[in-house]
XYZ file of C-alpha atoms in Angstrom:
667
model
C 186.288 223.608 8.574
C 186.680 222.272 5.038
C 184.761 219.090 4.275
C 187.056 217.921 1.451
C 190.475 219.087 0.222
C 192.781 218.043 -2.604
C 196.470 217.366 -1.926
C 198.528 218.469 -4.921
C 201.580 216.482 -3.944
C 202.957 213.008 -3.364
C 205.016 210.859 -0.998
C 205.466 211.518 2.680
C 204.033 215.043 2.689
C 200.798 213.812 1.114
C 200.593 211.103 3.792
C 201.393 213.675 6.479
C 198.528 215.959 5.377
C 196.121 213.006 5.188
C 196.867 212.082 8.819
C 195.846 215.516 10.099
C 192.788 215.601 7.828
C 191.635 212.237 9.169
C 191.917 213.534 12.725
C 189.868 216.615 11.820
C 187.277 214.669 9.814
C 188.269 216.278 6.495
C 187.990 214.079 3.364
C 191.058 213.973 1.100
C 191.663 213.704 -2.641
C 195.124 212.721 -3.862
C 196.346 213.223 -7.419
C 198.940 210.801 -8.741
C 201.276 210.137 -11.662
C 202.208 206.844 -13.311
C 205.100 206.353 -10.873
C 202.814 206.847 -7.853
C 199.852 204.728 -8.962
C 200.249 202.239 -6.105
C 201.656 204.613 -3.494
C 200.776 204.808 0.200
C 199.180 208.240 -0.277
C 196.913 206.844 -3.008
C 195.959 203.966 -0.736
C 195.176 206.251 2.227
C 193.202 208.972 0.406
C 189.406 208.984 0.260
C 189.509 209.713 -3.491
C 192.225 209.707 -6.149
C 192.650 211.261 -9.588
C 195.246 210.227 -12.177
C 197.007 213.272 -13.673
C 199.663 211.988 -16.075
C 203.151 210.674 -16.682
C 205.909 210.205 -14.141
C 207.921 213.373 -14.888
C 206.611 216.219 -12.728
C 206.328 218.373 -15.862
C 203.619 215.987 -17.089
C 201.721 215.705 -13.810
C 202.357 217.537 -10.532
C 203.452 220.766 -12.233
C 200.489 220.946 -14.643
C 198.056 223.420 -13.096
C 195.218 222.575 -15.509
C 195.224 218.924 -14.440
C 195.213 219.831 -10.746
C 192.306 222.235 -11.179
C 190.368 219.713 -13.278
C 190.805 217.192 -10.437
C 189.363 219.721 -7.972
C 186.305 220.316 -10.137
C 185.871 216.597 -10.799
C 185.845 215.696 -7.094
C 184.210 218.758 -5.561
C 187.177 219.520 -3.315
C 186.957 222.952 -1.678
C 190.644 223.744 -1.422
C 194.145 222.611 -2.355
C 197.014 221.845 0.012
C 200.195 222.007 -2.085
C 202.626 220.410 0.395
C 206.156 221.512 -0.491
C 207.888 221.682 -3.855
C 205.976 221.495 -7.155
C 203.335 224.309 -7.198
C 203.560 225.220 -3.503
C 205.351 228.547 -4.083
C 203.889 229.442 -7.475
C 202.061 232.775 -7.143
C 200.407 232.451 -10.563
C 198.817 229.191 -9.454
C 197.577 230.740 -6.210
C 196.091 233.688 -8.141
C 194.367 231.361 -10.580
C 192.779 229.375 -7.767
C 191.424 232.595 -6.315
C 189.823 233.466 -9.673
C 188.401 229.947 -9.949
C 186.927 230.165 -6.447
C 189.099 227.333 -5.135
C 190.588 227.609 -1.647
C 194.365 227.764 -1.234
C 195.871 226.231 1.909
C 198.899 228.463 1.943
C 199.787 232.156 2.096
C 198.199 234.764 -0.163
C 199.614 235.165 -3.681
C 201.117 238.574 -2.850
C 203.202 237.084 -0.027
C 204.338 234.192 -2.230
C 205.314 236.591 -5.011
C 207.088 239.021 -2.725
C 209.006 236.386 -0.753
C 209.402 233.687 -3.400
C 211.831 235.775 -5.427
C 215.080 235.881 -3.471
C 216.105 239.184 -5.002
C 212.943 241.148 -4.216
C 212.575 239.432 -0.831
C 215.959 240.729 0.302
C 214.954 244.273 -0.633
C 211.696 243.896 1.290
C 213.545 242.418 4.259
C 215.902 245.381 4.367
C 212.917 247.773 4.251
C 211.318 245.856 7.158
C 214.454 246.298 9.267
C 215.746 242.747 8.854
C 219.526 242.188 8.626
C 220.631 241.084 5.121
C 223.785 239.621 3.552
C 225.863 241.735 1.083
C 225.340 240.666 -2.530
C 224.282 241.468 -6.097
C 220.527 241.323 -6.590
C 220.371 242.603 -10.186
C 220.388 240.816 -13.537
C 223.531 238.794 -14.294
C 224.143 238.722 -18.027
C 226.527 235.795 -18.457
C 229.417 233.838 -16.893
C 231.925 236.666 -17.478
C 229.598 239.096 -15.705
C 229.158 236.586 -12.860
C 232.957 236.422 -12.387
C 233.196 240.233 -12.327
C 230.436 240.519 -9.705
C 231.980 237.763 -7.586
C 235.328 239.560 -7.524
C 233.636 242.798 -6.461
C 231.761 241.088 -3.603
C 234.876 239.157 -2.604
C 235.350 235.393 -2.435
C 233.903 233.093 -1.300
C 230.501 233.750 -2.876
C 227.278 231.796 -3.149
C 225.629 231.447 -6.569
C 221.900 230.884 -6.087
C 218.819 230.454 -8.239
C 216.363 233.255 -7.491
C 213.431 230.814 -7.581
C 215.395 228.023 -5.883
C 214.610 225.835 -2.930
C 215.227 222.398 -1.468
C 218.995 222.738 -1.818
C 218.819 222.877 -5.622
C 220.331 225.632 -7.734
C 223.112 226.547 -5.315
C 226.911 226.524 -5.609
C 229.644 228.014 -3.428
C 232.610 229.374 -5.388
C 236.010 230.266 -3.946
C 237.650 231.543 -7.143
C 237.060 232.559 -10.764
C 237.269 228.998 -12.103
C 234.607 227.751 -9.691
C 232.305 230.577 -10.773
C 232.929 229.663 -14.425
C 231.958 226.057 -13.654
C 229.192 226.777 -11.167
C 227.285 229.624 -12.819
C 226.117 227.688 -15.919
C 225.376 224.608 -13.786
C 223.175 226.630 -11.420
C 221.350 228.263 -14.367
C 220.676 224.822 -15.883
C 219.440 223.386 -12.565
C 217.277 226.464 -12.002
C 215.667 226.185 -15.432
C 215.154 222.433 -15.083
C 213.758 222.483 -11.532
C 211.896 225.798 -11.379
C 211.459 227.005 -14.975
C 213.270 230.227 -14.004
C 217.010 230.654 -14.657
C 217.546 234.002 -12.926
C 220.597 233.942 -10.669
C 221.901 236.142 -7.891
C 225.249 236.149 -6.087
C 225.920 236.986 -2.457
C 228.759 236.892 0.037
C 229.231 233.492 1.631
C 229.524 233.927 5.397
C 232.461 231.964 6.807
C 231.648 229.523 9.627
C 227.916 230.034 9.062
C 225.013 228.311 10.744
C 221.643 227.888 9.072
C 218.889 228.717 11.558
C 215.299 229.316 10.573
C 212.247 230.717 12.350
C 208.815 229.121 11.962
C 206.033 231.687 11.610
C 202.271 231.280 11.606
C 199.732 233.881 10.519
C 196.026 234.188 9.847
C 193.792 236.360 7.633
C 193.016 238.716 10.522
C 196.460 240.266 10.950
C 197.704 237.948 13.691
C 201.204 236.471 13.419
C 203.440 234.540 15.823
C 206.732 232.652 15.701
C 207.173 229.087 16.954
C 210.881 229.339 17.792
C 213.737 228.119 15.637
C 215.191 225.105 13.878
C 218.917 224.466 13.476
C 219.521 223.169 9.930
C 223.310 223.492 9.660
C 224.044 219.837 8.876
C 223.881 220.045 5.100
C 225.424 218.295 2.136
C 225.453 220.039 -1.240
C 223.247 222.668 0.414
C 220.624 219.990 1.097
C 219.564 219.687 4.734
C 220.308 216.288 6.269
C 219.769 216.657 10.035
C 217.616 219.304 11.708
C 216.892 220.028 15.341
C 214.813 222.330 17.486
C 215.706 224.424 19.313
C 219.194 225.487 18.197
C 222.130 224.680 20.503
C 223.581 228.109 19.624
C 220.831 230.556 20.463
C 220.223 232.210 23.798
C 216.771 233.577 24.722
C 217.700 237.142 23.748
C 218.925 236.222 20.231
C 215.953 233.875 19.752
C 213.565 236.721 20.603
C 215.294 239.160 18.208
C 215.228 236.670 15.337
C 211.622 235.753 16.041
C 210.511 239.379 16.144
C 212.308 240.160 12.866
C 210.676 237.124 11.232
C 207.253 238.323 12.387
C 207.986 241.895 11.211
C 208.816 240.603 7.740
C 205.699 238.406 7.730
C 203.492 241.335 8.715
C 205.018 243.423 5.904
C 203.486 241.036 3.345
C 200.304 240.215 5.320
C 201.434 236.640 5.773
C 198.519 234.326 6.577
C 199.719 230.715 6.816
C 202.680 228.625 7.974
C 206.008 229.880 6.659
C 209.693 229.947 7.461
C 212.160 232.813 7.594
C 215.692 231.521 7.083
C 218.791 233.192 8.502
C 222.510 232.621 8.230
C 223.956 233.043 11.714
C 227.559 233.569 12.751
C 228.651 230.978 15.266
C 231.162 233.453 16.694
C 229.040 236.458 17.600
C 225.475 235.190 16.918
C 225.024 237.906 14.299
C 222.210 236.885 11.941
C 221.322 237.804 8.349
C 218.201 237.150 6.299
C 218.561 234.472 3.630
C 215.072 233.879 2.286
C 211.496 233.144 3.249
C 209.875 229.847 2.327
C 206.193 230.517 1.806
C 205.088 226.949 2.470
C 205.347 224.129 4.943
C 208.959 223.056 5.429
C 210.207 219.469 5.167
C 211.583 219.765 8.703
C 208.360 221.080 10.295
C 207.970 217.985 12.577
C 210.735 219.107 14.966
C 208.840 222.331 15.615
C 205.647 220.362 16.179
C 207.430 218.103 18.661
C 208.728 220.944 20.862
C 205.684 223.221 20.598
C 202.800 220.742 20.554
C 201.287 222.619 17.582
C 200.065 220.746 14.471
C 201.200 223.081 11.684
C 199.118 221.363 9.004
C 195.998 221.868 11.127
C 196.852 225.540 11.604
C 197.285 225.956 7.831
C 193.836 224.453 7.269
C 192.229 226.675 9.895
C 193.885 229.821 8.566
C 192.896 229.024 4.967
C 189.318 228.488 6.127
C 189.343 231.953 7.650
C 189.571 231.089 11.322
C 191.392 233.377 13.739
C 194.673 232.202 15.175
C 193.893 231.112 18.732
C 197.541 230.887 19.782
C 199.331 233.891 21.251
C 203.078 234.371 21.524
C 202.843 234.248 25.305
C 201.169 230.811 25.090
C 204.186 229.213 23.418
C 207.012 227.545 25.301
C 209.821 225.219 24.229
C 209.233 221.728 25.581
C 212.280 219.466 25.347
C 214.354 218.880 22.225
C 213.636 217.275 18.843
C 215.922 215.931 16.112
C 215.029 214.952 12.554
C 217.092 212.829 10.182
C 216.274 212.724 6.488
C 216.690 209.166 5.242
C 217.759 209.439 1.605
C 218.090 206.902 -1.210
C 221.776 207.511 -1.768
C 225.062 205.710 -1.251
C 227.185 207.457 1.399
C 230.161 205.234 0.507
C 230.091 206.521 -3.118
C 229.965 210.247 -2.480
C 226.218 210.114 -1.733
C 225.225 209.289 -5.289
C 221.494 208.660 -5.807
C 220.340 205.060 -5.471
C 217.238 204.051 -7.387
C 215.280 200.827 -7.116
C 212.745 198.772 -5.197
C 212.541 198.593 -1.416
C 212.964 194.850 -0.931
C 212.851 195.419 2.817
C 211.622 198.490 4.661
C 211.442 198.055 8.419
C 211.400 201.442 10.192
C 211.610 201.683 13.980
C 208.304 201.576 15.823
C 206.683 204.908 16.671
C 206.269 205.710 20.349
C 208.528 205.481 23.404
C 212.124 204.317 22.958
C 214.427 204.474 25.965
C 213.917 207.876 27.583
C 212.648 209.502 24.375
C 209.907 209.246 21.759
C 210.063 208.207 18.072
C 207.986 209.653 15.216
C 208.167 208.394 11.616
C 207.019 210.427 8.600
C 207.186 208.398 5.394
C 205.247 207.798 2.208
C 206.654 204.407 1.247
C 206.237 200.765 2.215
C 208.137 197.570 1.629
C 207.914 196.737 -2.078
C 207.588 200.355 -3.252
C 210.000 201.779 -5.795
C 212.230 204.810 -5.310
C 211.888 206.586 -8.633
C 214.430 208.629 -10.561
C 211.735 211.239 -11.234
C 211.440 212.693 -7.734
C 213.380 213.690 -4.644
C 215.434 210.809 -3.156
C 214.043 211.162 0.382
C 212.622 207.874 1.706
C 211.504 208.972 5.163
C 211.997 211.400 8.027
C 212.905 209.971 11.421
C 212.068 212.337 14.271
C 212.925 211.815 17.929
C 212.076 213.836 21.015
C 213.755 213.962 24.408
C 213.699 216.101 27.528
C 217.048 217.603 26.441
C 219.425 217.507 23.449
C 221.449 214.491 24.606
C 218.295 212.446 25.176
C 216.896 213.382 21.755
C 220.203 212.465 20.062
C 220.540 209.198 22.009
C 217.003 208.257 21.004
C 217.706 209.170 17.387
C 220.813 206.967 17.349
C 218.930 204.043 18.899
C 216.097 204.471 16.390
C 218.535 204.561 13.449
C 220.035 201.287 14.734
C 216.575 199.756 14.311
C 215.906 201.157 10.807
C 216.484 198.450 8.191
C 216.354 198.960 4.410
C 217.342 196.581 1.589
C 217.138 196.836 -2.191
C 218.716 200.267 -2.475
C 221.495 202.099 -0.702
C 220.577 204.547 2.052
C 222.365 207.192 4.108
C 221.549 205.667 7.509
C 225.164 204.550 8.209
C 226.315 208.134 7.686
C 223.701 209.948 9.767
C 224.021 207.319 12.500
C 227.786 207.935 12.586
C 227.156 211.674 12.918
C 225.039 211.020 16.024
C 228.149 209.711 17.810
C 230.628 212.267 16.437
C 232.089 214.444 19.248
C 231.900 217.806 17.442
C 228.270 217.271 16.485
C 227.476 216.197 20.025
C 229.041 219.408 21.330
C 226.717 221.531 19.182
C 229.697 223.391 17.664
C 228.543 223.001 14.063
C 228.415 225.040 10.846
C 227.039 224.462 7.363
C 230.545 223.210 6.474
C 230.378 220.484 9.141
C 230.163 217.531 6.731
C 232.935 218.892 4.519
C 235.125 219.579 7.576
C 234.609 216.273 9.370
C 234.402 214.035 6.286
C 236.785 215.736 3.810
C 237.389 212.533 1.845
C 233.743 211.528 1.846
C 232.211 208.924 4.097
C 234.312 205.783 4.350
C 232.628 204.318 7.390
C 233.902 204.541 10.955
C 236.173 202.371 13.039
C 234.367 200.424 15.754
C 234.693 201.516 19.355
C 235.521 198.900 21.980
C 231.834 198.706 22.916
C 230.801 198.227 19.282
C 233.418 195.484 18.823
C 232.018 193.679 21.842
C 228.447 194.019 20.544
C 229.361 192.736 17.075
C 231.458 189.831 18.373
C 228.721 188.722 20.759
C 226.027 189.066 18.093
C 228.103 187.065 15.588
C 228.883 184.329 18.126
C 225.232 184.053 19.177
C 223.870 183.928 15.603
C 226.416 181.316 14.506
C 225.943 179.271 17.667
C 222.161 179.340 17.145
C 222.544 178.135 13.534
C 225.014 175.412 14.566
C 222.791 174.112 17.350
C 219.764 174.040 15.062
C 221.728 172.139 12.417
C 222.828 169.588 15.037
C 219.248 169.079 16.172
C 218.127 168.431 12.569
C 221.000 166.032 11.764
C 220.664 164.237 15.122
C 216.966 163.359 14.951
C 217.606 159.603 14.833
C 220.565 159.613 17.194
C 221.708 161.408 20.353
C 222.363 165.101 19.723
C 226.003 165.981 20.453
C 226.854 168.839 22.791
C 227.105 172.089 20.814
C 230.598 173.461 20.225
C 231.508 176.194 22.700
C 234.936 177.373 21.536
C 235.025 179.482 18.383
C 237.138 182.096 16.682
C 235.268 185.235 15.567
C 237.090 186.971 12.713
C 235.875 190.555 12.724
C 237.375 192.478 9.840
C 240.976 191.264 9.930
C 241.191 190.569 13.691
C 240.747 187.186 15.385
C 238.922 186.867 18.716
C 238.782 183.561 20.655
C 235.253 183.165 22.036
C 233.685 180.768 24.531
C 229.929 180.487 23.948
C 227.380 178.964 26.315
C 223.928 179.062 24.726
C 220.812 178.995 26.876
C 217.439 177.728 25.719
C 215.453 180.980 25.934
C 217.397 183.481 23.842
C 220.163 183.973 26.383
C 223.878 183.264 26.279
C 227.094 183.685 28.230
C 229.894 184.835 25.921
C 233.530 185.163 26.955
C 235.887 187.037 24.597
C 239.545 186.088 25.050
C 239.869 185.700 28.806
C 237.660 188.627 29.840
C 234.704 188.244 32.147
C 231.624 186.665 30.512
C 229.092 188.907 28.800
C 225.386 188.179 29.244
C 223.329 188.460 26.076
C 219.532 188.248 25.961
C 217.700 188.446 22.622
C 214.619 187.168 20.837
C 216.441 186.981 17.491
C 215.626 184.051 15.247
C 216.555 183.134 11.633
C 214.840 185.370 9.095
C 215.198 188.508 11.190
C 217.617 191.187 10.018
C 218.090 192.891 13.341
C 219.815 191.349 16.336
C 218.205 193.313 19.150
C 218.260 192.735 22.878
C 220.257 193.404 26.017
C 224.016 192.985 26.414
C 225.166 193.139 30.027
C 221.869 194.822 30.869
C 222.262 197.515 28.223
C 219.947 197.673 25.157
C 221.585 197.235 21.764
C 220.609 196.579 18.149
C 222.853 195.611 15.227
C 221.803 194.997 11.632
C 222.558 191.545 10.325
C 222.752 189.924 6.879
C 223.730 186.346 6.108
C 226.420 186.103 3.451
C 227.858 183.219 1.438
C 230.914 183.475 3.634
C 230.151 184.746 7.114
C 227.811 187.527 8.132
C 227.652 191.263 7.526
C 226.995 193.359 10.614
C 226.249 197.089 10.671
C 226.074 199.430 13.631
C 226.006 203.213 13.221
C 228.819 203.935 10.745
C 230.520 200.559 11.234
C 230.112 197.810 8.620
C 232.151 194.653 9.179
C 232.107 191.105 7.902
C 232.197 188.534 10.662
C 233.339 184.943 10.232
C 232.775 182.458 13.026
C 234.823 179.301 12.659
C 236.823 176.660 14.494
C 240.401 177.483 15.487
C 241.716 175.215 12.688
C 239.633 176.906 9.984
C 240.565 180.329 11.359
C 244.245 179.453 11.011
C 243.760 178.358 7.390
C 241.687 181.437 6.618
C 244.490 183.746 7.748
C 246.705 182.307 5.003
C 244.323 183.153 2.150
C 245.658 185.846 -0.216
C 243.778 189.149 -0.477
C 241.808 189.630 -3.690
C 243.001 192.701 -5.577
C 240.430 195.287 -6.636
C 240.176 195.960 -10.390
C 241.764 199.181 -11.672
C 238.992 201.485 -12.922
C 241.073 204.668 -13.122
C 240.985 204.552 -16.955
C 237.204 204.356 -17.035
C 234.507 206.918 -16.379
C 231.560 204.914 -15.090
C 228.064 206.252 -14.511
C 227.513 206.020 -10.739
C 223.721 205.987 -11.126
C 220.892 205.647 -13.636
C 220.221 209.021 -15.205
C 220.309 211.323 -18.205
C 223.540 212.627 -19.765
C 223.111 216.412 -19.765
C 226.464 217.185 -21.408
C 229.640 215.445 -22.554
C 232.494 217.863 -21.952
C 235.437 215.991 -23.508
C 236.312 214.695 -26.999
C 238.239 211.701 -28.314
C 241.974 212.440 -28.272
C 241.650 215.154 -25.624
C 244.033 215.051 -22.664
C 242.148 215.250 -19.382
C 243.620 216.012 -15.967
C 242.679 214.119 -12.802
C 239.664 215.808 -11.215
C 238.623 217.550 -14.419
C 234.929 217.499 -15.351
C 234.165 214.858 -18.010
C 230.365 214.986 -18.218
C 227.211 215.871 -16.310
C 224.580 213.262 -15.412
C 221.172 214.287 -14.056
C 219.256 212.053 -11.636
C 216.538 212.829 -9.082
C 216.471 216.489 -10.235
C 220.168 216.974 -9.379
C 222.988 217.571 -11.851
C 226.082 215.541 -10.946
C 229.460 216.536 -12.386
C 231.428 213.350 -13.168
C 235.205 213.843 -12.977
C 238.220 211.897 -14.182
C 239.938 209.751 -11.538
C 243.359 210.056 -13.207
C 245.120 212.040 -15.927
C 244.847 210.494 -19.391
C 243.852 210.827 -23.043
C 240.289 210.074 -24.100
C 240.254 206.826 -26.090
C 236.515 206.435 -26.676
C 233.171 208.004 -25.731
C 230.279 205.572 -25.449
C 227.386 207.955 -24.712
C 226.292 211.374 -25.867
C 224.290 214.264 -24.426
C 220.619 213.351 -24.142
C 221.255 209.636 -23.707
C 220.008 207.598 -20.753
C 222.631 205.644 -18.827
C 222.390 202.762 -16.373
C 224.280 202.484 -13.101
C 227.882 201.272 -13.661
C 227.676 201.866 -17.424
C 231.048 202.781 -18.955
C 230.687 206.237 -20.511
C 234.279 207.199 -21.344
C 237.522 205.208 -21.667
C 241.075 206.581 -21.420
C 244.135 205.273 -23.231
């Protein structure tokens, strides 16, 4: 086994590789940029080497700096993680010439499979089902429209060198191709340095299911079952699970055998993933692409197979024979992974950049009937940078079956607390309770279908209302009793008030509260039977966790100037706890009107203005593209909220903008 390797990556994947290396006794070197100087990966590594500025083009994508770091530290091999140089065949070839080990597949396999056009031709030759499309050179936007018409709408416009959900657009008509084609080319050039595009038929009601493969340098290759990755937003995976709720053993075997056949065709010798689009109606499957690297979602496969994929990559790269046989592998239970992103689900999932003022993930280990695993590369106090992917962490849960894994995931998300930036936890937690998702009847259009107007939060169920009311009553009663004890030091302490009104949202609930002395309370809402609450919550904690009527619960809590803010799954409600007299007065207060921003185009995030697509005096229709702002490697088209004439333009292409900066004003 290697004695020392260099990890040419950052964040959670660098931390993930370090964990396996520590277990195997392999020393690690981590390279880092300005933005990552104080990162968790840097802290955990045995050695570190600084390689340049925060933009990846000045650090993680500069092969010379990575190779210099190897020579400087005496590392024997490089693990590239995912992204950056992980699927760059020229880099893999150069390492071979330099005599540096490569913990990934051979350069031929990367080259053959990394190009989506050539990989589809190879897949067809290997007997793998493929999707109809145009794999040749596309000259310009007009040519793209012509090809799209010939294939038949809807079509998918994809960067040939793409990955990670970037460089992809679905177009349903000529206009969407005209808008999407140049945007995909720009994203492809910016993210991958390769602006070649191909167009293929978009399968209606598709599911995204991928097969994990594992090969060695001795001709052995196996598949470790599948992952369902259909819950996507903007073609970026959000929730993954293994196995798939769609596949039966026969279809699983066919897909696995095709994935292995394709891998053998290119002498694949590491961990890799063959992605398929699968029809939910007839389980027909078609090859999409092969990712010649470790996937972000690899933990769900590890959880159901018991195989450490990073370890297997190390062993294969070192030249060891694969000890696992296909007959040795069995699916054990079910695993679900949620990607926790730095984005605001209430503002169309726009990137959120800043410092993690609080970062309290759920504890790893048993939770209820399942198990929790946390893969992250950040800590409280770290900064989420605009230079890299917005993923904060991956939360993985395992259960004996799908319902148990999902229940455990939901409970773990309830206990995940982040402050300082916006995160997508309310959204993914809401999905965990959504009936269609629970049924397993999902497609890649699930988010668009179930949340057509974006995510606006969810209405509380009766159980959630009860939990929030009881939590609010307990917290307020605790504060009130403590205040009475402080003010009554020199005189008898009065009996704490027991009758309150909890205003939850715009509804009033009479509550009778009897506080115990050891974190317990009897709470009666209206005239219902009393609820028994037991908790160890105390001031300063941001999670009210405990048992309500013998059932575990956890709600997120924040003290506000007026009342408290409680969050549970997709529910976010302000709670006021007051006397009946104050509650009566409060109901008479007028509602504050929201300011009209329809005549303003405001930057929803810090970023770089890629293009300004309107001019002063131009009439713009509601929904029309005004400009493009790039942040976290994604190009975001900013559209007009209402029809109007451009009065002034305050920024130009190439300028940096802050969040909430006014870019364009309408008359």
